[in-house]
mmCIF file of C-alpha atoms in Angstrom:
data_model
loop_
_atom_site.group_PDB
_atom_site.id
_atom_site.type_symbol
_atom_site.label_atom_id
_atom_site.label_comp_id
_atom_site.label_asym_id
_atom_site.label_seq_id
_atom_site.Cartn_x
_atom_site.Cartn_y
_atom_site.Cartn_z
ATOM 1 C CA UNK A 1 173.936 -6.763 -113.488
ATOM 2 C CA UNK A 2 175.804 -10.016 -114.497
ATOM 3 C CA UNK A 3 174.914 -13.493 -111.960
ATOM 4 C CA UNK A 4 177.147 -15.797 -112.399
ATOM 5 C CA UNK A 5 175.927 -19.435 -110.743
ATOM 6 C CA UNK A 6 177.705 -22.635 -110.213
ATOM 7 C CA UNK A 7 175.811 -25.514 -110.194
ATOM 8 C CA UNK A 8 176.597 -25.879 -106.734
ATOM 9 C CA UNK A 9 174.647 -22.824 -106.219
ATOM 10 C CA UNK A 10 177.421 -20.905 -105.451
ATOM 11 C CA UNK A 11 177.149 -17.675 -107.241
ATOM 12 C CA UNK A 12 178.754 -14.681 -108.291
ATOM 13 C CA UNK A 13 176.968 -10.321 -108.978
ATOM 14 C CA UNK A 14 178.483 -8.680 -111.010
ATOM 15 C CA UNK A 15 176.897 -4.701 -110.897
ATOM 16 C CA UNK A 16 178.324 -3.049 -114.451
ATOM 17 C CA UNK A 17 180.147 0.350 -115.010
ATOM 18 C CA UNK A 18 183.634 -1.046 -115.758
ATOM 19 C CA UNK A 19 186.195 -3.908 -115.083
ATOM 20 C CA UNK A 20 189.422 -5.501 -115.726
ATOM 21 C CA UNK A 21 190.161 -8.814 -114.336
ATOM 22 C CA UNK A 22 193.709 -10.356 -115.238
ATOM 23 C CA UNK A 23 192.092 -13.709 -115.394
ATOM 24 C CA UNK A 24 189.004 -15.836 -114.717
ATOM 25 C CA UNK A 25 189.198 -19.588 -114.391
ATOM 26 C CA UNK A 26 186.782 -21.845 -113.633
ATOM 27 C CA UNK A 27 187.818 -25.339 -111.782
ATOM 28 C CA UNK A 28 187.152 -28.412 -110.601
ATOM 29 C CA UNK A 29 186.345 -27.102 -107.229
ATOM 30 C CA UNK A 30 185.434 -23.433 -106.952
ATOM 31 C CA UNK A 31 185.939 -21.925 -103.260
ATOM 32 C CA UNK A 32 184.868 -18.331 -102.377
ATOM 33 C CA UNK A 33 188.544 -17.168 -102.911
ATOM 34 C CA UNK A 34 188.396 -18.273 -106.780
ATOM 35 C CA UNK A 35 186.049 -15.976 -107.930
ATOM 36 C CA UNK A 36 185.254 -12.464 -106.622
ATOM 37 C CA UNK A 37 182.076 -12.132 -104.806
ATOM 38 C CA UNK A 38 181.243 -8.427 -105.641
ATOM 39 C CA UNK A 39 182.601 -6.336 -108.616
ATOM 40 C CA UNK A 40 180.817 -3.037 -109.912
ATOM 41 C CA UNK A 41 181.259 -2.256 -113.754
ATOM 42 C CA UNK A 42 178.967 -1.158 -117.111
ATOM 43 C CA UNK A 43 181.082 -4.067 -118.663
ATOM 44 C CA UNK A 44 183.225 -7.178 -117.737
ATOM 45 C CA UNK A 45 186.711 -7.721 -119.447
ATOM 46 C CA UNK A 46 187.738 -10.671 -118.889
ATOM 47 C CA UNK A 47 191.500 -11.555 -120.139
ATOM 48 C CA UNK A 48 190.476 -15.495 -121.381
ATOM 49 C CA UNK A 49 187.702 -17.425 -119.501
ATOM 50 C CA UNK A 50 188.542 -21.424 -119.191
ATOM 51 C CA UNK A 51 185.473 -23.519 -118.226
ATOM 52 C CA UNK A 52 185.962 -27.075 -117.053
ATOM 53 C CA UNK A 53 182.858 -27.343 -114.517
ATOM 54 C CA UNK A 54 178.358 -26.148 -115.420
ATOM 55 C CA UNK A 55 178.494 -22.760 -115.185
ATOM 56 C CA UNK A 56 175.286 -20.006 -115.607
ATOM 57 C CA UNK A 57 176.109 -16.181 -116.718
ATOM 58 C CA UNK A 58 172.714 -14.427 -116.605
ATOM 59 C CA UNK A 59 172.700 -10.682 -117.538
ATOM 60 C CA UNK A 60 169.699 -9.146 -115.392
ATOM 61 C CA UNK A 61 169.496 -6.298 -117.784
ATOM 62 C CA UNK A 62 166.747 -5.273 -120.024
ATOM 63 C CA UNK A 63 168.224 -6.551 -123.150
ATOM 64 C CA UNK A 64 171.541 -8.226 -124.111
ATOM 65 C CA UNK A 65 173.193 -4.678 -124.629
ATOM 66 C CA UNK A 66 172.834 -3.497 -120.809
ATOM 67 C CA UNK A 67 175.419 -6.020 -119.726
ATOM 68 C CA UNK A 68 178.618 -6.388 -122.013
ATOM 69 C CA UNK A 69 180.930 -9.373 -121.400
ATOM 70 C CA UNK A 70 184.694 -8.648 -123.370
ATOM 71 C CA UNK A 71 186.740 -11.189 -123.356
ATOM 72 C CA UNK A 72 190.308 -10.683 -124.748
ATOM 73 C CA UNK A 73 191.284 -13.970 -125.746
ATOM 74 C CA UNK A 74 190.519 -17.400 -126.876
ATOM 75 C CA UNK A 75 188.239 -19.176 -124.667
ATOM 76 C CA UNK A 76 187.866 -23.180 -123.593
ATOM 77 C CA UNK A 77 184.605 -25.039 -122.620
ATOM 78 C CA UNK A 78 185.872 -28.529 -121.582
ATOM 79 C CA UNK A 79 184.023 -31.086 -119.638
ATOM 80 C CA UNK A 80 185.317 -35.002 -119.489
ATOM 81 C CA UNK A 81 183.875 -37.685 -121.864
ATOM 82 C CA UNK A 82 181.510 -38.653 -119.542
ATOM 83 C CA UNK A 83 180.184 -35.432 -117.951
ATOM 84 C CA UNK A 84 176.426 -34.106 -119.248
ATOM 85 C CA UNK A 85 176.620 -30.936 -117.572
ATOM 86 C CA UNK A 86 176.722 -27.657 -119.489
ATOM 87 C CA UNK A 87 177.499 -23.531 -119.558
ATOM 88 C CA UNK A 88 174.781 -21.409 -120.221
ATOM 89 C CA UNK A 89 175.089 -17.291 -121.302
ATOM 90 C CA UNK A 90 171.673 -15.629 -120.422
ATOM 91 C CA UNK A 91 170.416 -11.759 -121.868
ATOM 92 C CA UNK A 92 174.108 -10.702 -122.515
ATOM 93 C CA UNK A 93 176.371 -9.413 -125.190
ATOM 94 C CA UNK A 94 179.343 -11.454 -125.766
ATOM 95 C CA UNK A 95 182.124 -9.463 -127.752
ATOM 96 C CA UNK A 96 185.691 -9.931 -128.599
ATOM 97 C CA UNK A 97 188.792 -7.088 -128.162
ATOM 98 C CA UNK A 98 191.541 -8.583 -129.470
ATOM 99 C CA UNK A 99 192.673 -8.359 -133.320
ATOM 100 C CA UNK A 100 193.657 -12.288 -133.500
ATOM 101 C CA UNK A 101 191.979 -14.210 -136.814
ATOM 102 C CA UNK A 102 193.936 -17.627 -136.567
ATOM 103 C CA UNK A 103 191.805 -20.274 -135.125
ATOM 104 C CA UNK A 104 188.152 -20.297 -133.571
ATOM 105 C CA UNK A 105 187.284 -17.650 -130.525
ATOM 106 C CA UNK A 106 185.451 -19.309 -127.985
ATOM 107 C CA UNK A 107 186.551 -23.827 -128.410
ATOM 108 C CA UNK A 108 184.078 -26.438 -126.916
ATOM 109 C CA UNK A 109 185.773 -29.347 -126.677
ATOM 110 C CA UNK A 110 183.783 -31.559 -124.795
ATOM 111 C CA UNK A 111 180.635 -30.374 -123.669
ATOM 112 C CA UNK A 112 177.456 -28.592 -124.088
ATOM 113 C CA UNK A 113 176.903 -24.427 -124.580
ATOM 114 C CA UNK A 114 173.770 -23.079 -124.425
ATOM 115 C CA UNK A 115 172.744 -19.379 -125.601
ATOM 116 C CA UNK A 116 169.446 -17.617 -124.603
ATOM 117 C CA UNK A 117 169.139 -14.101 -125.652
ATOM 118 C CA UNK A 118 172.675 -13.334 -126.917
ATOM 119 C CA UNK A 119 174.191 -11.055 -128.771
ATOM 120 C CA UNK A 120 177.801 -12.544 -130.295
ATOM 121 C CA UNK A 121 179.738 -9.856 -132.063
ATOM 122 C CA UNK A 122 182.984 -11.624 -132.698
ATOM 123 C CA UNK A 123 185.202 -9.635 -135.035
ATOM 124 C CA UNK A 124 188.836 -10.790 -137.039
ATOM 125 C CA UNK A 125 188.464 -14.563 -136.165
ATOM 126 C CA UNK A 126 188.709 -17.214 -137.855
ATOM 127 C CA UNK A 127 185.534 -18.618 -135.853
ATOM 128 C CA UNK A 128 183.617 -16.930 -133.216
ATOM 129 C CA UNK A 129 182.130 -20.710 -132.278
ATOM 130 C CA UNK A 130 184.228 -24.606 -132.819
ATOM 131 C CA UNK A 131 182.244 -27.323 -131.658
ATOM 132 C CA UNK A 132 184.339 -30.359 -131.477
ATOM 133 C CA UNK A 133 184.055 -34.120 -130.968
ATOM 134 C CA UNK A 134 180.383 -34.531 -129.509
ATOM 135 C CA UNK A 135 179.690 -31.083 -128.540
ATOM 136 C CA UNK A 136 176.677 -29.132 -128.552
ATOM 137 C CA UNK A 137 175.308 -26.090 -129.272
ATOM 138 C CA UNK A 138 171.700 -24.975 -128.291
ATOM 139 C CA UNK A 139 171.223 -21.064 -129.169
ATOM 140 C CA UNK A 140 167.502 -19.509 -128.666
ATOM 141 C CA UNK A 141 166.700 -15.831 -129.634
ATOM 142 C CA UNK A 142 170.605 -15.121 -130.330
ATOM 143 C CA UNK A 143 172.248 -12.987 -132.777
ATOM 144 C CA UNK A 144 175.401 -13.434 -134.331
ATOM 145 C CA UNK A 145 177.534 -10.922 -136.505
ATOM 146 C CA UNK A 146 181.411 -11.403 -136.730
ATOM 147 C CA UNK A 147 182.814 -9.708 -140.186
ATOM 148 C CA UNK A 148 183.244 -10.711 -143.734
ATOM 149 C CA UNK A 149 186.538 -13.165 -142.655
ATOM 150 C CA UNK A 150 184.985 -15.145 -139.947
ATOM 151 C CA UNK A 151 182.553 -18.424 -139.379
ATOM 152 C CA UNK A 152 179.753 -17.963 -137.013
ATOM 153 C CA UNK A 153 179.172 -21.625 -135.701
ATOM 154 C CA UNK A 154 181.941 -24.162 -136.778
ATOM 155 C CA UNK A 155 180.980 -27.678 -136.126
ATOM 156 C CA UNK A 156 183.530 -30.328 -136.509
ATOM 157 C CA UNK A 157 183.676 -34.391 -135.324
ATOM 158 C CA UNK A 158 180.060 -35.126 -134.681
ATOM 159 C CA UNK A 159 179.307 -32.062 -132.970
ATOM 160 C CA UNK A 160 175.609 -30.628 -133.341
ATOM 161 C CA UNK A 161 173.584 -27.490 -132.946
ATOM 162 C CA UNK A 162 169.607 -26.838 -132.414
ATOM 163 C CA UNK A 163 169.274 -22.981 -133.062
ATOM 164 C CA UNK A 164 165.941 -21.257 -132.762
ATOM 165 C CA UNK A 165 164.704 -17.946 -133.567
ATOM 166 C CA UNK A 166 168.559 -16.844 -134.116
ATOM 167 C CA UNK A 167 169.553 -14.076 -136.392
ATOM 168 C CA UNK A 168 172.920 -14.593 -138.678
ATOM 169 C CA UNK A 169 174.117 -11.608 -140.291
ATOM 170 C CA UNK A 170 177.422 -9.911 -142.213
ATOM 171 C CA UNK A 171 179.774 -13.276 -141.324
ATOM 172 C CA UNK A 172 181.637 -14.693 -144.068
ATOM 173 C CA UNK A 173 179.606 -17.971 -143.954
ATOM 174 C CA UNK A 174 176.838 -18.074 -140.404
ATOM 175 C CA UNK A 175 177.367 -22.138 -139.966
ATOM 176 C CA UNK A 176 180.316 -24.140 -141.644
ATOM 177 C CA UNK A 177 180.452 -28.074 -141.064
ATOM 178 C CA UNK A 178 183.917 -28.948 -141.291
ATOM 179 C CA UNK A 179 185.877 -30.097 -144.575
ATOM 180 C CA UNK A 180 187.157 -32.812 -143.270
ATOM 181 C CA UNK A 181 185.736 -34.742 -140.541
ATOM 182 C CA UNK A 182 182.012 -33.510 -140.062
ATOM 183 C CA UNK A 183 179.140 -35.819 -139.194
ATOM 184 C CA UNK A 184 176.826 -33.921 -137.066
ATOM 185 C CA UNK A 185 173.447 -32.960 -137.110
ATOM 186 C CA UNK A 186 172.076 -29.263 -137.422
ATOM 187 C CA UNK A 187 168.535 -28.244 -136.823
ATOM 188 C CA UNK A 188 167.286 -24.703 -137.802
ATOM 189 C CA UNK A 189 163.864 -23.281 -137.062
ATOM 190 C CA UNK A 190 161.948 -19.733 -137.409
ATOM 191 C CA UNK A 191 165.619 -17.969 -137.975
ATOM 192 C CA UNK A 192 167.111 -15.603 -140.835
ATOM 193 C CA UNK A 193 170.633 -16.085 -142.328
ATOM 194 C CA UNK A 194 171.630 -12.943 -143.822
ATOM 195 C CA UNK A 195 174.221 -11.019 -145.675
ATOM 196 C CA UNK A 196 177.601 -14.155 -145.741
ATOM 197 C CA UNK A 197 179.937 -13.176 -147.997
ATOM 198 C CA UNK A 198 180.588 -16.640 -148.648
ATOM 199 C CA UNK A 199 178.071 -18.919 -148.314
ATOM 200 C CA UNK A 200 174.991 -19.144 -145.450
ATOM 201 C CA UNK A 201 175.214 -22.546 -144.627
ATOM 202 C CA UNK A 202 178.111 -24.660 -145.836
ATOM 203 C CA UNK A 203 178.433 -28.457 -144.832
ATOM 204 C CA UNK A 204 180.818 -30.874 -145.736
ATOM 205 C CA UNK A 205 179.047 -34.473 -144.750
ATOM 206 C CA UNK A 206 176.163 -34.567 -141.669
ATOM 207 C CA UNK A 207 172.979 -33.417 -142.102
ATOM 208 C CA UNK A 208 170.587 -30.069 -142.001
ATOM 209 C CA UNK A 209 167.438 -29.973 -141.019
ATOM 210 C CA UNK A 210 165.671 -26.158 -141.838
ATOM 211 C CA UNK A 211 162.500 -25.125 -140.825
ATOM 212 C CA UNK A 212 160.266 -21.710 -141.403
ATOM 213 C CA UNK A 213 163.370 -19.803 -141.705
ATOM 214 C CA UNK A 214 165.300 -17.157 -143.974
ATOM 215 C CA UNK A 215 167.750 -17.418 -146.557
ATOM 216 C CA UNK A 216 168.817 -14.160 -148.108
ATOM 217 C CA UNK A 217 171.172 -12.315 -149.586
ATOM 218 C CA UNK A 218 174.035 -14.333 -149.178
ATOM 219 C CA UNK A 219 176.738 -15.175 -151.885
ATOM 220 C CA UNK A 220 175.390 -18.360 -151.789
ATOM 221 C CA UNK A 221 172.243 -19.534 -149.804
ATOM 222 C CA UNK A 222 172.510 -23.428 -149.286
ATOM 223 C CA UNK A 223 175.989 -25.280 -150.050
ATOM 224 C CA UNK A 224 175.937 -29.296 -148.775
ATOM 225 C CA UNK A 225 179.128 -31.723 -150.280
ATOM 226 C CA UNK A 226 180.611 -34.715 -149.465
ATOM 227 C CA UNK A 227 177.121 -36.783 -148.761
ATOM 228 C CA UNK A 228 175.335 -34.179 -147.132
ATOM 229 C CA UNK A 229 171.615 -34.312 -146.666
ATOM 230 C CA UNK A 230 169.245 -31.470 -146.308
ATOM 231 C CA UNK A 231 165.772 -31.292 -145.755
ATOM 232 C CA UNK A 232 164.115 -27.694 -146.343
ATOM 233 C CA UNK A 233 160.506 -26.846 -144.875
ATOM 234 C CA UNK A 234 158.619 -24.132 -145.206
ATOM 235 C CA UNK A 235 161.998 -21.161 -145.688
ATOM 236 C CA UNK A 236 162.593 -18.836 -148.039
ATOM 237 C CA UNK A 237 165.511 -18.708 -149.977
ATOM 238 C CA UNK A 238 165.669 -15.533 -152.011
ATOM 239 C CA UNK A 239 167.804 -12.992 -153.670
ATOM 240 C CA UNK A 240 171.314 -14.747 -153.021
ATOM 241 C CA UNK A 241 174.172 -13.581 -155.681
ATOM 242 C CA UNK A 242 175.286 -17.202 -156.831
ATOM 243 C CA UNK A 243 173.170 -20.113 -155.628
ATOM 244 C CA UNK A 244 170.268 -20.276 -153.774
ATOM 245 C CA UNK A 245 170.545 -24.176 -152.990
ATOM 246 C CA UNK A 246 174.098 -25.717 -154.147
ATOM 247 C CA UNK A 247 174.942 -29.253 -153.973
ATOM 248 C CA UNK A 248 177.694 -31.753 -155.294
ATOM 249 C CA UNK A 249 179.820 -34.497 -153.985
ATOM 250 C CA UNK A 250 176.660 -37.614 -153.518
ATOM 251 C CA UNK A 251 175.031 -35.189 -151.755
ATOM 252 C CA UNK A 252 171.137 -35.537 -151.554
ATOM 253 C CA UNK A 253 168.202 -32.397 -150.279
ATOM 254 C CA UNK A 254 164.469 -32.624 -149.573
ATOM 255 C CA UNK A 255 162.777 -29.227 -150.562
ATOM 256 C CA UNK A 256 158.906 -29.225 -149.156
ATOM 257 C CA UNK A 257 156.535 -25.874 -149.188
ATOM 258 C CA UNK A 258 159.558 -23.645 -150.238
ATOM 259 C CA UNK A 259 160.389 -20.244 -152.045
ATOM 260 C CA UNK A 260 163.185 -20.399 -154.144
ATOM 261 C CA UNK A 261 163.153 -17.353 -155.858
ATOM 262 C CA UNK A 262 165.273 -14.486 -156.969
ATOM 263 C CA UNK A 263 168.980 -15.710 -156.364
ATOM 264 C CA UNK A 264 170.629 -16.365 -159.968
ATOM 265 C CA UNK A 265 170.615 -19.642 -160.164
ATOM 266 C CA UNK A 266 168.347 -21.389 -158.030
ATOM 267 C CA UNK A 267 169.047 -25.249 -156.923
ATOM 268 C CA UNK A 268 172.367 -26.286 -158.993
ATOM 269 C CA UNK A 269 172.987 -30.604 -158.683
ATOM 270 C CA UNK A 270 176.341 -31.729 -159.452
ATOM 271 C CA UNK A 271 178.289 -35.101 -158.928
ATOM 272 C CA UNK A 272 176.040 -37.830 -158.330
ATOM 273 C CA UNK A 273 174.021 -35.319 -156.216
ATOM 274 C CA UNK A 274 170.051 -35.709 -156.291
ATOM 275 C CA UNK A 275 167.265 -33.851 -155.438
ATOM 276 C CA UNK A 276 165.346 -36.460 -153.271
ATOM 277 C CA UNK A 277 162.015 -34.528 -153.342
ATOM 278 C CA UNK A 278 160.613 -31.600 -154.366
ATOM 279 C CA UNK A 279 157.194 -30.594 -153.464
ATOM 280 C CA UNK A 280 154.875 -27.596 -153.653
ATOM 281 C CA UNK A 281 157.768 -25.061 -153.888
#
């Protein structure tokens, strides 16, 4: 069973064995009439689901995999500038159907997305997660697994993520801060990135912040440029193919109680890039 609650406390059951809705759309101003009040199915396919107003799904399954929400198309999360209200997907799987890779699967624009117990399994996208502007991302006991051509978590703007006992595995790179324009914070604790065909984490300006965590067997573990900082606590980064901490371009990394073992090379400082402290690793 999927429960779907508006702030208002209106709410929505959905009882799984299968369903096809041509479109579900969130507004401004929900009424009874704009979404269905009872629909039986294992799983929910929705065509696209645009979200402009706080939202809840919670799965009131077992695990994530008793209650499957496909969505066929690229998704919106947009709240105004001023709004501090948020969507939240509870103990549910969250999986794509469509072969699309241009551009990022599921776009929050404006406003904050929060994960608990989620299983992501975006595949053929460019990005199964964009964060723009001053979004944010809180994800808790999640996993996420797209394929070797997608980004798990892109973060552009000043966008930012927390993410918490999360699992990363077989994405082309599990958290990418933005070439360009990227000046957010990201926070890391008791999680494993695994298995990125490109790099684990990859940041281009802002600042990580990693904490009793996994790094491993990646292409590369660690890659921060363009003024990056890092700060490293207590993870182990270990038996990636390249680089197991990478960083160039005035970028700068704290590394405290840390194993750094196994990956071929294992920090590599380039471009006015420093090593601001290294202890007990």
């Amino acid at each position: 069973m999927l429960t779907a609650h508006l702030q208002d406390n209106f709410s929505t059951k959905f009882c799984f064995f299968f369903l096809l809705l041509a479109k579900l759309k969130i507004s401004t101003n929900p009424s009874a009439s704009e979404l269905p009040s009872s629909l039986r199915a294992r799983y929910a396919l929705l065509f696209n689901l645009d979200i402009n107003r706080p939202l809840n799904f919670i799965g009131q399954g077992s695990s994530p995999e008793e209650v499957i929400l496909i969505i066929k198309s690229k998704s919106n999360i947009e709240f105004k500038a001023t709004d501090t209200a948020k969507v939240t997907f509870t103990n549910l799987t969250i999986k794509s159907s469509h072969k699309t890779y241009e551009g990022p699967f599921i776009s929050v624009l404006n406003g904050d997305l929060i994960l608990q117990n989620i299983d992501l399994l975006i595949s053929n996208q460019e990005s199964a997660i964009a964060l723009f502007n001053n979004s944010y991302l809180d994800a808790d006991s999640s996993f996420f697994s797209t394929s070797d051509r997608s980004t798990a978590i892109h973060l552009l703007n000043s966008s930012s993520t927390i993410l918490s006992n999360c699992i990363f595995k077989n994405n082309k790179t599990a958290i990418y801060g933005n070439i360009d324009n990227f000046s957010g914070n990201i926070h890391i604790t008791q999680s494993k990135i695994l298995n990125s065909r490109a790099a684990g984490i990859a940041l281009y300006g802002g600042k990580l912040k990693i904490e009793d965590s996994f790094i491993q067997n990646n292409i590369v573990g660690i890659s921060l440029r363009n003024s990056s900082t890092g700060s490293i606590f207590n993870t182990h980064i270990k038996s990636n193919e390249l680089n197991g901490i990478d960083i160039t371009n005035s970028s700068k990394i704290r590394i405290d109680k840390s194993n750094i073992s196994n990956n071929n090379n294992g920090i590599i400082v380039n471009n006015n890039s420093a090593i601001d402290q290294l202890t007990d690793s």
